[in-house]
Amino acid sequence: QEQLVESGGGLVQAGGSLRLSCAASGRSFSGYYMGWFRQAPGKERAFVAAIDSSSDRLYYKESTKGRFTISRDNAKNTVYLRMTSLKPEDTAVYYCAATRRVGVTTEREFEHWGQGTQVTVSS
């Protein structure tokens, strides 16, 4: 059974850092365009960052540019989201997602989803 499993979330103080991981199993996602989304309490799920299969093209939500870095290790079938200078407004459940469609940033374009990992940033 193919699945995406996120890890690395937790509680961190404002200004701190976390690295999220998304491990794929059941199939290889090396040829997939991978993305991270987040859903804050009371809000809709929103795009955070994405990366193409060869790591040549990276996409970021404007408010995370310079603070978040997406990367991938296809040999490990894993995608990462390094988050620095975290702010309370970054508090959300973070989801990993996969699709064959390159360059997309909307939720409905992604076909495979993980269960999410909670990130809480205290002020």
mmCIF file with all atom_site columns, N, CA and C in Angstrom, residues 9-83:
data_model
loop_
_atom_site.group_PDB
_atom_site.id
_atom_site.type_symbol
_atom_site.label_atom_id
_atom_site.label_alt_id
_atom_site.label_comp_id
_atom_site.label_asym_id
_atom_site.label_entity_id
_atom_site.label_seq_id
_atom_site.pdbx_PDB_ins_code
_atom_site.Cartn_x
_atom_site.Cartn_y
_atom_site.Cartn_z
_atom_site.occupancy
_atom_site.B_iso_or_equiv
_atom_site.pdbx_formal_charge
_atom_site.auth_seq_id
_atom_site.auth_comp_id
_atom_site.auth_asym_id
_atom_site.auth_atom_id
_atom_site.pdbx_PDB_model_num
ATOM 1   N N  . GLY A 1 9  ? 7.518  17.107 13.205  1.00 0.00 ? 9  GLY A N  1
ATOM 2   C CA . GLY A 1 9  ? 6.793  18.230 13.793  1.00 0.00 ? 9  GLY A CA 1
ATOM 3   C C  . GLY A 1 9  ? 7.005  18.279 15.293  1.00 0.00 ? 9  GLY A C  1
ATOM 4   N N  . GLY A 1 10 ? 6.518  19.353 15.898  1.00 0.00 ? 10 GLY A N  1
ATOM 5   C CA . GLY A 1 10 ? 6.644  19.496 17.343  1.00 0.00 ? 10 GLY A CA 1
ATOM 6   C C  . GLY A 1 10 ? 6.404  20.908 17.785  1.00 0.00 ? 10 GLY A C  1
ATOM 7   N N  . LEU A 1 11 ? 6.758  21.170 19.024  1.00 0.00 ? 11 LEU A N  1
ATOM 8   C CA . LEU A 1 11 ? 6.604  22.490 19.619  1.00 0.00 ? 11 LEU A CA 1
ATOM 9   C C  . LEU A 1 11 ? 7.955  23.193 19.615  1.00 0.00 ? 11 LEU A C  1
ATOM 10  N N  . VAL A 1 12 ? 7.976  24.411 19.125  1.00 0.00 ? 12 VAL A N  1
ATOM 11  C CA . VAL A 1 12 ? 9.225  25.171 19.055  1.00 0.00 ? 12 VAL A CA 1
ATOM 12  C C  . VAL A 1 12 ? 8.928  26.635 19.355  1.00 0.00 ? 12 VAL A C  1
ATOM 13  N N  . GLN A 1 13 ? 9.895  27.321 19.907  1.00 0.00 ? 13 GLN A N  1
ATOM 14  C CA . GLN A 1 13 ? 9.719  28.744 20.183  1.00 0.00 ? 13 GLN A CA 1
ATOM 15  C C  . GLN A 1 13 ? 9.909  29.562 18.915  1.00 0.00 ? 13 GLN A C  1
ATOM 16  N N  . ALA A 1 14 ? 9.306  30.711 18.908  1.00 0.00 ? 14 ALA A N  1
ATOM 17  C CA . ALA A 1 14 ? 9.469  31.617 17.771  1.00 0.00 ? 14 ALA A CA 1
ATOM 18  C C  . ALA A 1 14 ? 10.956 31.875 17.536  1.00 0.00 ? 14 ALA A C  1
ATOM 19  N N  . GLY A 1 15 ? 11.339 31.859 16.270  1.00 0.00 ? 15 GLY A N  1
ATOM 20  C CA . GLY A 1 15 ? 12.738 32.014 15.911  1.00 0.00 ? 15 GLY A CA 1
ATOM 21  C C  . GLY A 1 15 ? 13.480 30.708 15.775  1.00 0.00 ? 15 GLY A C  1
ATOM 22  N N  . GLY A 1 16 ? 12.854 29.628 16.211  1.00 0.00 ? 16 GLY A N  1
ATOM 23  C CA . GLY A 1 16 ? 13.481 28.318 16.149  1.00 0.00 ? 16 GLY A CA 1
ATOM 24  C C  . GLY A 1 16 ? 13.355 27.660 14.789  1.00 0.00 ? 16 GLY A C  1
ATOM 25  N N  . SER A 1 17 ? 13.835 26.427 14.720  1.00 0.00 ? 17 SER A N  1
ATOM 26  C CA . SER A 1 17 ? 13.867 25.692 13.455  1.00 0.00 ? 17 SER A CA 1
ATOM 27  C C  . SER A 1 17 ? 13.345 24.275 13.643  1.00 0.00 ? 17 SER A C  1
ATOM 28  N N  . LEU A 1 18 ? 12.838 23.733 12.566  1.00 0.00 ? 18 LEU A N  1
ATOM 29  C CA . LEU A 1 18 ? 12.424 22.334 12.513  1.00 0.00 ? 18 LEU A CA 1
ATOM 30  C C  . LEU A 1 18 ? 12.703 21.815 11.119  1.00 0.00 ? 18 LEU A C  1
ATOM 31  N N  . ARG A 1 19 ? 12.904 20.516 11.031  1.00 0.00 ? 19 ARG A N  1
ATOM 32  C CA . ARG A 1 19 ? 12.982 19.892 9.711   1.00 0.00 ? 19 ARG A CA 1
ATOM 33  C C  . ARG A 1 19 ? 11.946 18.782 9.659   1.00 0.00 ? 19 ARG A C  1
ATOM 34  N N  . LEU A 1 20 ? 11.029 18.943 8.730   1.00 0.00 ? 20 LEU A N  1
ATOM 35  C CA . LEU A 1 20 ? 10.012 17.931 8.498   1.00 0.00 ? 20 LEU A CA 1
ATOM 36  C C  . LEU A 1 20 ? 10.503 16.944 7.446   1.00 0.00 ? 20 LEU A C  1
ATOM 37  N N  . SER A 1 21 ? 10.095 15.703 7.620   1.00 0.00 ? 21 SER A N  1
ATOM 38  C CA . SER A 1 21 ? 10.412 14.668 6.640   1.00 0.00 ? 21 SER A CA 1
ATOM 39  C C  . SER A 1 21 ? 9.124  14.031 6.147   1.00 0.00 ? 21 SER A C  1
ATOM 40  N N  . CYS A 1 22 ? 9.155  13.600 4.926   1.00 0.00 ? 22 CYS A N  1
ATOM 41  C CA . CYS A 1 22 ? 8.022  12.883 4.335   1.00 0.00 ? 22 CYS A CA 1
ATOM 42  C C  . CYS A 1 22 ? 8.594  11.643 3.676   1.00 0.00 ? 22 CYS A C  1
ATOM 43  N N  . ALA A 1 23 ? 8.350  10.511 4.290   1.00 0.00 ? 23 ALA A N  1
ATOM 44  C CA . ALA A 1 23 ? 8.868  9.253  3.776   1.00 0.00 ? 23 ALA A CA 1
ATOM 45  C C  . ALA A 1 23 ? 7.782  8.531  3.000   1.00 0.00 ? 23 ALA A C  1
ATOM 46  N N  . ALA A 1 24 ? 8.130  8.136  1.785   1.00 0.00 ? 24 ALA A N  1
ATOM 47  C CA . ALA A 1 24 ? 7.180  7.427  0.941   1.00 0.00 ? 24 ALA A CA 1
ATOM 48  C C  . ALA A 1 24 ? 7.439  5.940  1.019   1.00 0.00 ? 24 ALA A C  1
ATOM 49  N N  . SER A 1 25 ? 6.371  5.171  0.953   1.00 0.00 ? 25 SER A N  1
ATOM 50  C CA . SER A 1 25 ? 6.513  3.728  0.942   1.00 0.00 ? 25 SER A CA 1
ATOM 51  C C  . SER A 1 25 ? 5.452  3.122  0.042   1.00 0.00 ? 25 SER A C  1
ATOM 52  N N  . GLY A 1 26 ? 5.670  1.904  -0.339  1.00 0.00 ? 26 GLY A N  1
ATOM 53  C CA . GLY A 1 26 ? 4.702  1.217  -1.184  1.00 0.00 ? 26 GLY A CA 1
ATOM 54  C C  . GLY A 1 26 ? 4.925  1.431  -2.667  1.00 0.00 ? 26 GLY A C  1
ATOM 55  N N  . ARG A 1 27 ? 5.595  2.494  -3.020  1.00 0.00 ? 27 ARG A N  1
ATOM 56  C CA . ARG A 1 27 ? 5.941  2.771  -4.411  1.00 0.00 ? 27 ARG A CA 1
ATOM 57  C C  . ARG A 1 27 ? 7.024  3.831  -4.405  1.00 0.00 ? 27 ARG A C  1
ATOM 58  N N  . SER A 1 28 ? 7.692  4.000  -5.520  1.00 0.00 ? 28 SER A N  1
ATOM 59  C CA . SER A 1 28 ? 8.682  5.051  -5.628  1.00 0.00 ? 28 SER A CA 1
ATOM 60  C C  . SER A 1 28 ? 8.011  6.344  -6.056  1.00 0.00 ? 28 SER A C  1
ATOM 61  N N  . PHE A 1 29 ? 8.308  7.401  -5.321  1.00 0.00 ? 29 PHE A N  1
ATOM 62  C CA . PHE A 1 29 ? 7.801  8.716  -5.695  1.00 0.00 ? 29 PHE A CA 1
ATOM 63  C C  . PHE A 1 29 ? 8.901  9.571  -6.322  1.00 0.00 ? 29 PHE A C  1
ATOM 64  N N  . SER A 1 30 ? 9.978  8.913  -6.744  1.00 0.00 ? 30 SER A N  1
ATOM 65  C CA . SER A 1 30 ? 11.104 9.676  -7.279  1.00 0.00 ? 30 SER A CA 1
ATOM 66  C C  . SER A 1 30 ? 10.737 10.458 -8.535  1.00 0.00 ? 30 SER A C  1
ATOM 67  N N  . GLY A 1 31 ? 9.770  9.996  -9.276  1.00 0.00 ? 31 GLY A N  1
ATOM 68  C CA . GLY A 1 31 ? 9.368  10.689 -10.487 1.00 0.00 ? 31 GLY A CA 1
ATOM 69  C C  . GLY A 1 31 ? 8.240  11.678 -10.280 1.00 0.00 ? 31 GLY A C  1
ATOM 70  N N  . TYR A 1 32 ? 7.823  11.849 -9.047  1.00 0.00 ? 32 TYR A N  1
ATOM 71  C CA . TYR A 1 32 ? 6.706  12.718 -8.734  1.00 0.00 ? 32 TYR A CA 1
ATOM 72  C C  . TYR A 1 32 ? 7.156  14.110 -8.329  1.00 0.00 ? 32 TYR A C  1
ATOM 73  N N  . TYR A 1 33 ? 6.312  15.045 -8.578  1.00 0.00 ? 33 TYR A N  1
ATOM 74  C CA . TYR A 1 33 ? 6.420  16.405 -8.084  1.00 0.00 ? 33 TYR A CA 1
ATOM 75  C C  . TYR A 1 33 ? 5.844  16.371 -6.681  1.00 0.00 ? 33 TYR A C  1
ATOM 76  N N  . MET A 1 34 ? 6.633  16.825 -5.695  1.00 0.00 ? 34 MET A N  1
ATOM 77  C CA . MET A 1 34 ? 6.253  16.704 -4.289  1.00 0.00 ? 34 MET A CA 1
ATOM 78  C C  . MET A 1 34 ? 6.002  18.080 -3.674  1.00 0.00 ? 34 MET A C  1
ATOM 79  N N  . GLY A 1 35 ? 5.011  18.140 -2.812  1.00 0.00 ? 35 GLY A N  1
ATOM 80  C CA . GLY A 1 35 ? 4.696  19.422 -2.201  1.00 0.00 ? 35 GLY A CA 1
ATOM 81  C C  . GLY A 1 35 ? 4.421  19.308 -0.716  1.00 0.00 ? 35 GLY A C  1
ATOM 82  N N  . TRP A 1 36 ? 4.521  20.455 -0.061  1.00 0.00 ? 36 TRP A N  1
ATOM 83  C CA . TRP A 1 36 ? 4.120  20.586 1.327   1.00 0.00 ? 36 TRP A CA 1
ATOM 84  C C  . TRP A 1 36 ? 2.982  21.605 1.402   1.00 0.00 ? 36 TRP A C  1
ATOM 85  N N  . PHE A 1 37 ? 1.989  21.255 2.175   1.00 0.00 ? 37 PHE A N  1
ATOM 86  C CA . PHE A 1 37 ? 0.868  22.146 2.452   1.00 0.00 ? 37 PHE A CA 1
ATOM 87  C C  . PHE A 1 37 ? 0.728  22.268 3.962   1.00 0.00 ? 37 PHE A C  1
ATOM 88  N N  . ARG A 1 38 ? -0.028 23.250 4.410   1.00 0.00 ? 38 ARG A N  1
ATOM 89  C CA . ARG A 1 38 ? -0.297 23.361 5.833   1.00 0.00 ? 38 ARG A CA 1
ATOM 90  C C  . ARG A 1 38 ? -1.726 23.843 6.047   1.00 0.00 ? 38 ARG A C  1
ATOM 91  N N  . GLN A 1 39 ? -2.255 23.442 7.195   1.00 0.00 ? 39 GLN A N  1
ATOM 92  C CA . GLN A 1 39 ? -3.605 23.861 7.551   1.00 0.00 ? 39 GLN A CA 1
ATOM 93  C C  . GLN A 1 39 ? -3.591 24.366 8.982   1.00 0.00 ? 39 GLN A C  1
ATOM 94  N N  . ALA A 1 40 ? -3.821 25.652 9.124   1.00 0.00 ? 40 ALA A N  1
ATOM 95  C CA . ALA A 1 40 ? -3.901 26.269 10.439  1.00 0.00 ? 40 ALA A CA 1
ATOM 96  C C  . ALA A 1 40 ? -5.319 26.117 10.978  1.00 0.00 ? 40 ALA A C  1
ATOM 97  N N  . PRO A 1 41 ? -5.493 26.216 12.283  1.00 0.00 ? 41 PRO A N  1
ATOM 98  C CA . PRO A 1 41 ? -6.827 26.078 12.871  1.00 0.00 ? 41 PRO A CA 1
ATOM 99  C C  . PRO A 1 41 ? -7.812 27.073 12.257  1.00 0.00 ? 41 PRO A C  1
ATOM 100 N N  . GLY A 1 42 ? -8.938 26.552 11.821  1.00 0.00 ? 42 GLY A N  1
ATOM 101 C CA . GLY A 1 42 ? -9.978 27.398 11.265  1.00 0.00 ? 42 GLY A CA 1
ATOM 102 C C  . GLY A 1 42 ? -9.722 27.888 9.865   1.00 0.00 ? 42 GLY A C  1
ATOM 103 N N  . LYS A 1 43 ? -8.652 27.409 9.234   1.00 0.00 ? 43 LYS A N  1
ATOM 104 C CA . LYS A 1 43 ? -8.331 27.866 7.885   1.00 0.00 ? 43 LYS A CA 1
ATOM 105 C C  . LYS A 1 43 ? -8.263 26.690 6.928   1.00 0.00 ? 43 LYS A C  1
ATOM 106 N N  . GLU A 1 44 ? -8.290 27.005 5.654   1.00 0.00 ? 44 GLU A N  1
ATOM 107 C CA . GLU A 1 44 ? -8.183 25.970 4.648   1.00 0.00 ? 44 GLU A CA 1
ATOM 108 C C  . GLU A 1 44 ? -6.715 25.561 4.478   1.00 0.00 ? 44 GLU A C  1
ATOM 109 N N  . ARG A 1 45 ? -6.544 24.374 3.930   1.00 0.00 ? 45 ARG A N  1
ATOM 110 C CA . ARG A 1 45 ? -5.188 23.899 3.662   1.00 0.00 ? 45 ARG A CA 1
ATOM 111 C C  . ARG A 1 45 ? -4.567 24.759 2.566   1.00 0.00 ? 45 ARG A C  1
ATOM 112 N N  . ALA A 1 46 ? -3.304 25.142 2.766   1.00 0.00 ? 46 ALA A N  1
ATOM 113 C CA . ALA A 1 46 ? -2.654 26.077 1.851   1.00 0.00 ? 46 ALA A CA 1
ATOM 114 C C  . ALA A 1 46 ? -1.279 25.571 1.431   1.00 0.00 ? 46 ALA A C  1
ATOM 115 N N  . PHE A 1 47 ? -0.902 25.937 0.231   1.00 0.00 ? 47 PHE A N  1
ATOM 116 C CA . PHE A 1 47 ? 0.388  25.562 -0.337  1.00 0.00 ? 47 PHE A CA 1
ATOM 117 C C  . PHE A 1 47 ? 1.528  26.208 0.442   1.00 0.00 ? 47 PHE A C  1
ATOM 118 N N  . VAL A 1 48 ? 2.618  25.443 0.627   1.00 0.00 ? 48 VAL A N  1
ATOM 119 C CA . VAL A 1 48 ? 3.811  25.965 1.292   1.00 0.00 ? 48 VAL A CA 1
ATOM 120 C C  . VAL A 1 48 ? 5.014  25.931 0.365   1.00 0.00 ? 48 VAL A C  1
ATOM 121 N N  . ALA A 1 49 ? 5.279  24.760 -0.206  1.00 0.00 ? 49 ALA A N  1
ATOM 122 C CA . ALA A 1 49 ? 6.456  24.620 -1.058  1.00 0.00 ? 49 ALA A CA 1
ATOM 123 C C  . ALA A 1 49 ? 6.312  23.370 -1.903  1.00 0.00 ? 49 ALA A C  1
ATOM 124 N N  . ALA A 1 50 ? 7.068  23.317 -3.006  1.00 0.00 ? 50 ALA A N  1
ATOM 125 C CA . ALA A 1 50 ? 7.044  22.136 -3.864  1.00 0.00 ? 50 ALA A CA 1
ATOM 126 C C  . ALA A 1 50 ? 8.365  22.008 -4.593  1.00 0.00 ? 50 ALA A C  1
ATOM 127 N N  . ILE A 1 51 ? 8.621  20.789 -5.066  1.00 0.00 ? 51 ILE A N  1
ATOM 128 C CA . ILE A 1 51 ? 9.891  20.496 -5.733  1.00 0.00 ? 51 ILE A CA 1
ATOM 129 C C  . ILE A 1 51 ? 9.649  19.482 -6.831  1.00 0.00 ? 51 ILE A C  1
ATOM 130 N N  . ASP A 1 52 ? 10.300 19.668 -7.964  1.00 0.00 ? 52 ASP A N  1
ATOM 131 C CA . ASP A 1 52 ? 10.122 18.703 -9.044  1.00 0.00 ? 52 ASP A CA 1
ATOM 132 C C  . ASP A 1 52 ? 10.999 17.479 -8.800  1.00 0.00 ? 52 ASP A C  1
ATOM 133 N N  . SER A 1 53 ? 10.876 16.489 -9.660  1.00 0.00 ? 53 SER A N  1
ATOM 134 C CA . SER A 1 53 ? 11.509 15.192 -9.404  1.00 0.00 ? 53 SER A CA 1
ATOM 135 C C  . SER A 1 53 ? 13.035 15.253 -9.406  1.00 0.00 ? 53 SER A C  1
ATOM 136 N N  . SER A 1 54 ? 13.601 16.198 -10.165 1.00 0.00 ? 54 SER A N  1
ATOM 137 C CA . SER A 1 54 ? 15.057 16.299 -10.251 1.00 0.00 ? 54 SER A CA 1
ATOM 138 C C  . SER A 1 54 ? 15.623 17.391 -9.365  1.00 0.00 ? 54 SER A C  1
ATOM 139 N N  . SER A 1 55 ? 14.755 18.031 -8.576  1.00 0.00 ? 55 SER A N  1
ATOM 140 C CA . SER A 1 55 ? 15.153 19.136 -7.685  1.00 0.00 ? 55 SER A CA 1
ATOM 141 C C  . SER A 1 55 ? 15.627 20.367 -8.445  1.00 0.00 ? 55 SER A C  1
ATOM 142 N N  . ASP A 1 56 ? 15.300 20.446 -9.719  1.00 0.00 ? 56 ASP A N  1
ATOM 143 C CA . ASP A 1 56 ? 15.702 21.608 -10.518 1.00 0.00 ? 56 ASP A CA 1
ATOM 144 C C  . ASP A 1 56 ? 14.794 22.810 -10.286 1.00 0.00 ? 56 ASP A C  1
ATOM 145 N N  . ARG A 1 57 ? 13.541 22.541 -10.024 1.00 0.00 ? 57 ARG A N  1
ATOM 146 C CA . ARG A 1 57 ? 12.584 23.628 -9.854  1.00 0.00 ? 57 ARG A CA 1
ATOM 147 C C  . ARG A 1 57 ? 11.945 23.546 -8.481  1.00 0.00 ? 57 ARG A C  1
ATOM 148 N N  . LEU A 1 58 ? 12.018 24.682 -7.790  1.00 0.00 ? 58 LEU A N  1
ATOM 149 C CA . LEU A 1 58 ? 11.466 24.792 -6.442  1.00 0.00 ? 58 LEU A CA 1
ATOM 150 C C  . LEU A 1 58 ? 10.416 25.895 -6.438  1.00 0.00 ? 58 LEU A C  1
ATOM 151 N N  . TYR A 1 59 ? 9.392  25.700 -5.655  1.00 0.00 ? 59 TYR A N  1
ATOM 152 C CA . TYR A 1 59 ? 8.308  26.667 -5.577  1.00 0.00 ? 59 TYR A CA 1
ATOM 153 C C  . TYR A 1 59 ? 8.016  26.920 -4.105  1.00 0.00 ? 59 TYR A C  1
ATOM 154 N N  . TYR A 1 60 ? 7.764  28.183 -3.771  1.00 0.00 ? 60 TYR A N  1
ATOM 155 C CA . TYR A 1 60 ? 7.503  28.539 -2.381  1.00 0.00 ? 60 TYR A CA 1
ATOM 156 C C  . TYR A 1 60 ? 6.343  29.503 -2.251  1.00 0.00 ? 60 TYR A C  1
ATOM 157 N N  . LYS A 1 61 ? 5.626  29.352 -1.154  1.00 0.00 ? 61 LYS A N  1
ATOM 158 C CA . LYS A 1 61 ? 4.656  30.379 -0.740  1.00 0.00 ? 61 LYS A CA 1
ATOM 159 C C  . LYS A 1 61 ? 5.470  31.629 -0.430  1.00 0.00 ? 61 LYS A C  1
ATOM 160 N N  . GLU A 1 62 ? 4.980  32.749 -0.856  1.00 0.00 ? 62 GLU A N  1
ATOM 161 C CA . GLU A 1 62 ? 5.728  33.999 -0.734  1.00 0.00 ? 62 GLU A CA 1
ATOM 162 C C  . GLU A 1 62 ? 6.189  34.257 0.698   1.00 0.00 ? 62 GLU A C  1
ATOM 163 N N  . SER A 1 63 ? 5.339  33.997 1.656   1.00 0.00 ? 63 SER A N  1
ATOM 164 C CA . SER A 1 63 ? 5.666  34.331 3.048   1.00 0.00 ? 63 SER A CA 1
ATOM 165 C C  . SER A 1 63 ? 6.705  33.398 3.667   1.00 0.00 ? 63 SER A C  1
ATOM 166 N N  . THR A 1 64 ? 7.048  32.316 2.956   1.00 0.00 ? 64 THR A N  1
ATOM 167 C CA . THR A 1 64 ? 8.033  31.380 3.503   1.00 0.00 ? 64 THR A CA 1
ATOM 168 C C  . THR A 1 64 ? 9.377  31.457 2.775   1.00 0.00 ? 64 THR A C  1
ATOM 169 N N  . LYS A 1 65 ? 9.429  32.231 1.720   1.00 0.00 ? 65 LYS A N  1
ATOM 170 C CA . LYS A 1 65 ? 10.686 32.359 0.975   1.00 0.00 ? 65 LYS A CA 1
ATOM 171 C C  . LYS A 1 65 ? 11.785 32.896 1.879   1.00 0.00 ? 65 LYS A C  1
ATOM 172 N N  . GLY A 1 66 ? 12.936 32.275 1.805   1.00 0.00 ? 66 GLY A N  1
ATOM 173 C CA . GLY A 1 66 ? 14.059 32.696 2.625   1.00 0.00 ? 66 GLY A CA 1
ATOM 174 C C  . GLY A 1 66 ? 14.079 32.058 3.996   1.00 0.00 ? 66 GLY A C  1
ATOM 175 N N  . ARG A 1 67 ? 12.953 31.490 4.415   1.00 0.00 ? 67 ARG A N  1
ATOM 176 C CA . ARG A 1 67 ? 12.902 30.832 5.720   1.00 0.00 ? 67 ARG A CA 1
ATOM 177 C C  . ARG A 1 67 ? 12.746 29.318 5.593   1.00 0.00 ? 67 ARG A C  1
ATOM 178 N N  . PHE A 1 68 ? 12.022 28.878 4.573   1.00 0.00 ? 68 PHE A N  1
ATOM 179 C CA . PHE A 1 68 ? 11.780 27.454 4.370   1.00 0.00 ? 68 PHE A CA 1
ATOM 180 C C  . PHE A 1 68 ? 12.567 26.969 3.164   1.00 0.00 ? 68 PHE A C  1
ATOM 181 N N  . THR A 1 69 ? 13.043 25.736 3.249   1.00 0.00 ? 69 THR A N  1
ATOM 182 C CA . THR A 1 69 ? 13.767 25.124 2.138   1.00 0.00 ? 69 THR A CA 1
ATOM 183 C C  . THR A 1 69 ? 13.252 23.712 1.926   1.00 0.00 ? 69 THR A C  1
ATOM 184 N N  . ILE A 1 70 ? 12.790 23.446 0.721   1.00 0.00 ? 70 ILE A N  1
ATOM 185 C CA . ILE A 1 70 ? 12.350 22.105 0.377   1.00 0.00 ? 70 ILE A CA 1
ATOM 186 C C  . ILE A 1 70 ? 13.470 21.382 -0.341  1.00 0.00 ? 70 ILE A C  1
ATOM 187 N N  . SER A 1 71 ? 13.596 20.094 -0.063  1.00 0.00 ? 71 SER A N  1
ATOM 188 C CA . SER A 1 71 ? 14.619 19.284 -0.726  1.00 0.00 ? 71 SER A CA 1
ATOM 189 C C  . SER A 1 71 ? 14.121 17.847 -0.769  1.00 0.00 ? 71 SER A C  1
ATOM 190 N N  . ARG A 1 72 ? 14.841 17.029 -1.489  1.00 0.00 ? 72 ARG A N  1
ATOM 191 C CA . ARG A 1 72 ? 14.441 15.626 -1.589  1.00 0.00 ? 72 ARG A CA 1
ATOM 192 C C  . ARG A 1 72 ? 15.653 14.744 -1.767  1.00 0.00 ? 72 ARG A C  1
ATOM 193 N N  . ASP A 1 73 ? 15.511 13.506 -1.350  1.00 0.00 ? 73 ASP A N  1
ATOM 194 C CA . ASP A 1 73 ? 16.518 12.475 -1.550  1.00 0.00 ? 73 ASP A CA 1
ATOM 195 C C  . ASP A 1 73 ? 15.781 11.302 -2.199  1.00 0.00 ? 73 ASP A C  1
ATOM 196 N N  . ASN A 1 74 ? 15.893 11.197 -3.499  1.00 0.00 ? 74 ASN A N  1
ATOM 197 C CA . ASN A 1 74 ? 15.141 10.161 -4.215  1.00 0.00 ? 74 ASN A CA 1
ATOM 198 C C  . ASN A 1 74 ? 15.618 8.754  -3.847  1.00 0.00 ? 74 ASN A C  1
ATOM 199 N N  . ALA A 1 75 ? 16.873 8.618  -3.489  1.00 0.00 ? 75 ALA A N  1
ATOM 200 C CA . ALA A 1 75 ? 17.380 7.300  -3.090  1.00 0.00 ? 75 ALA A CA 1
ATOM 201 C C  . ALA A 1 75 ? 16.698 6.827  -1.814  1.00 0.00 ? 75 ALA A C  1
ATOM 202 N N  . LYS A 1 76 ? 16.304 7.779  -0.973  1.00 0.00 ? 76 LYS A N  1
ATOM 203 C CA . LYS A 1 76 ? 15.618 7.446  0.272   1.00 0.00 ? 76 LYS A CA 1
ATOM 204 C C  . LYS A 1 76 ? 14.106 7.597  0.148   1.00 0.00 ? 76 LYS A C  1
ATOM 205 N N  . ASN A 1 77 ? 13.649 8.017  -1.032  1.00 0.00 ? 77 ASN A N  1
ATOM 206 C CA . ASN A 1 77 ? 12.211 8.206  -1.240  1.00 0.00 ? 77 ASN A CA 1
ATOM 207 C C  . ASN A 1 77 ? 11.633 9.158  -0.188  1.00 0.00 ? 77 ASN A C  1
ATOM 208 N N  . THR A 1 78 ? 12.362 10.225 0.078   1.00 0.00 ? 78 THR A N  1
ATOM 209 C CA . THR A 1 78 ? 12.010 11.141 1.162   1.00 0.00 ? 78 THR A CA 1
ATOM 210 C C  . THR A 1 78 ? 12.121 12.592 0.699   1.00 0.00 ? 78 THR A C  1
ATOM 211 N N  . VAL A 1 79 ? 11.183 13.386 1.159   1.00 0.00 ? 79 VAL A N  1
ATOM 212 C CA . VAL A 1 79 ? 11.182 14.822 0.903   1.00 0.00 ? 79 VAL A CA 1
ATOM 213 C C  . VAL A 1 79 ? 11.279 15.533 2.249   1.00 0.00 ? 79 VAL A C  1
ATOM 214 N N  . TYR A 1 80 ? 11.968 16.658 2.259   1.00 0.00 ? 80 TYR A N  1
ATOM 215 C CA . TYR A 1 80 ? 12.191 17.398 3.491   1.00 0.00 ? 80 TYR A CA 1
ATOM 216 C C  . TYR A 1 80 ? 11.675 18.834 3.368   1.00 0.00 ? 80 TYR A C  1
ATOM 217 N N  . LEU A 1 81 ? 11.359 19.393 4.515   1.00 0.00 ? 81 LEU A N  1
ATOM 218 C CA . LEU A 1 81 ? 11.051 20.818 4.579   1.00 0.00 ? 81 LEU A CA 1
ATOM 219 C C  . LEU A 1 81 ? 11.797 21.375 5.783   1.00 0.00 ? 81 LEU A C  1
ATOM 220 N N  . ARG A 1 82 ? 12.834 22.117 5.490   1.00 0.00 ? 82 ARG A N  1
ATOM 221 C CA . ARG A 1 82 ? 13.599 22.765 6.544   1.00 0.00 ? 82 ARG A CA 1
ATOM 222 C C  . ARG A 1 82 ? 12.959 24.126 6.805   1.00 0.00 ? 82 ARG A C  1
ATOM 223 N N  . MET A 1 83 ? 12.602 24.363 8.060   1.00 0.00 ? 83 MET A N  1
ATOM 224 C CA . MET A 1 83 ? 11.919 25.600 8.429   1.00 0.00 ? 83 MET A CA 1
ATOM 225 C C  . MET A 1 83 ? 12.753 26.335 9.463   1.00 0.00 ? 83 MET A C  1
#
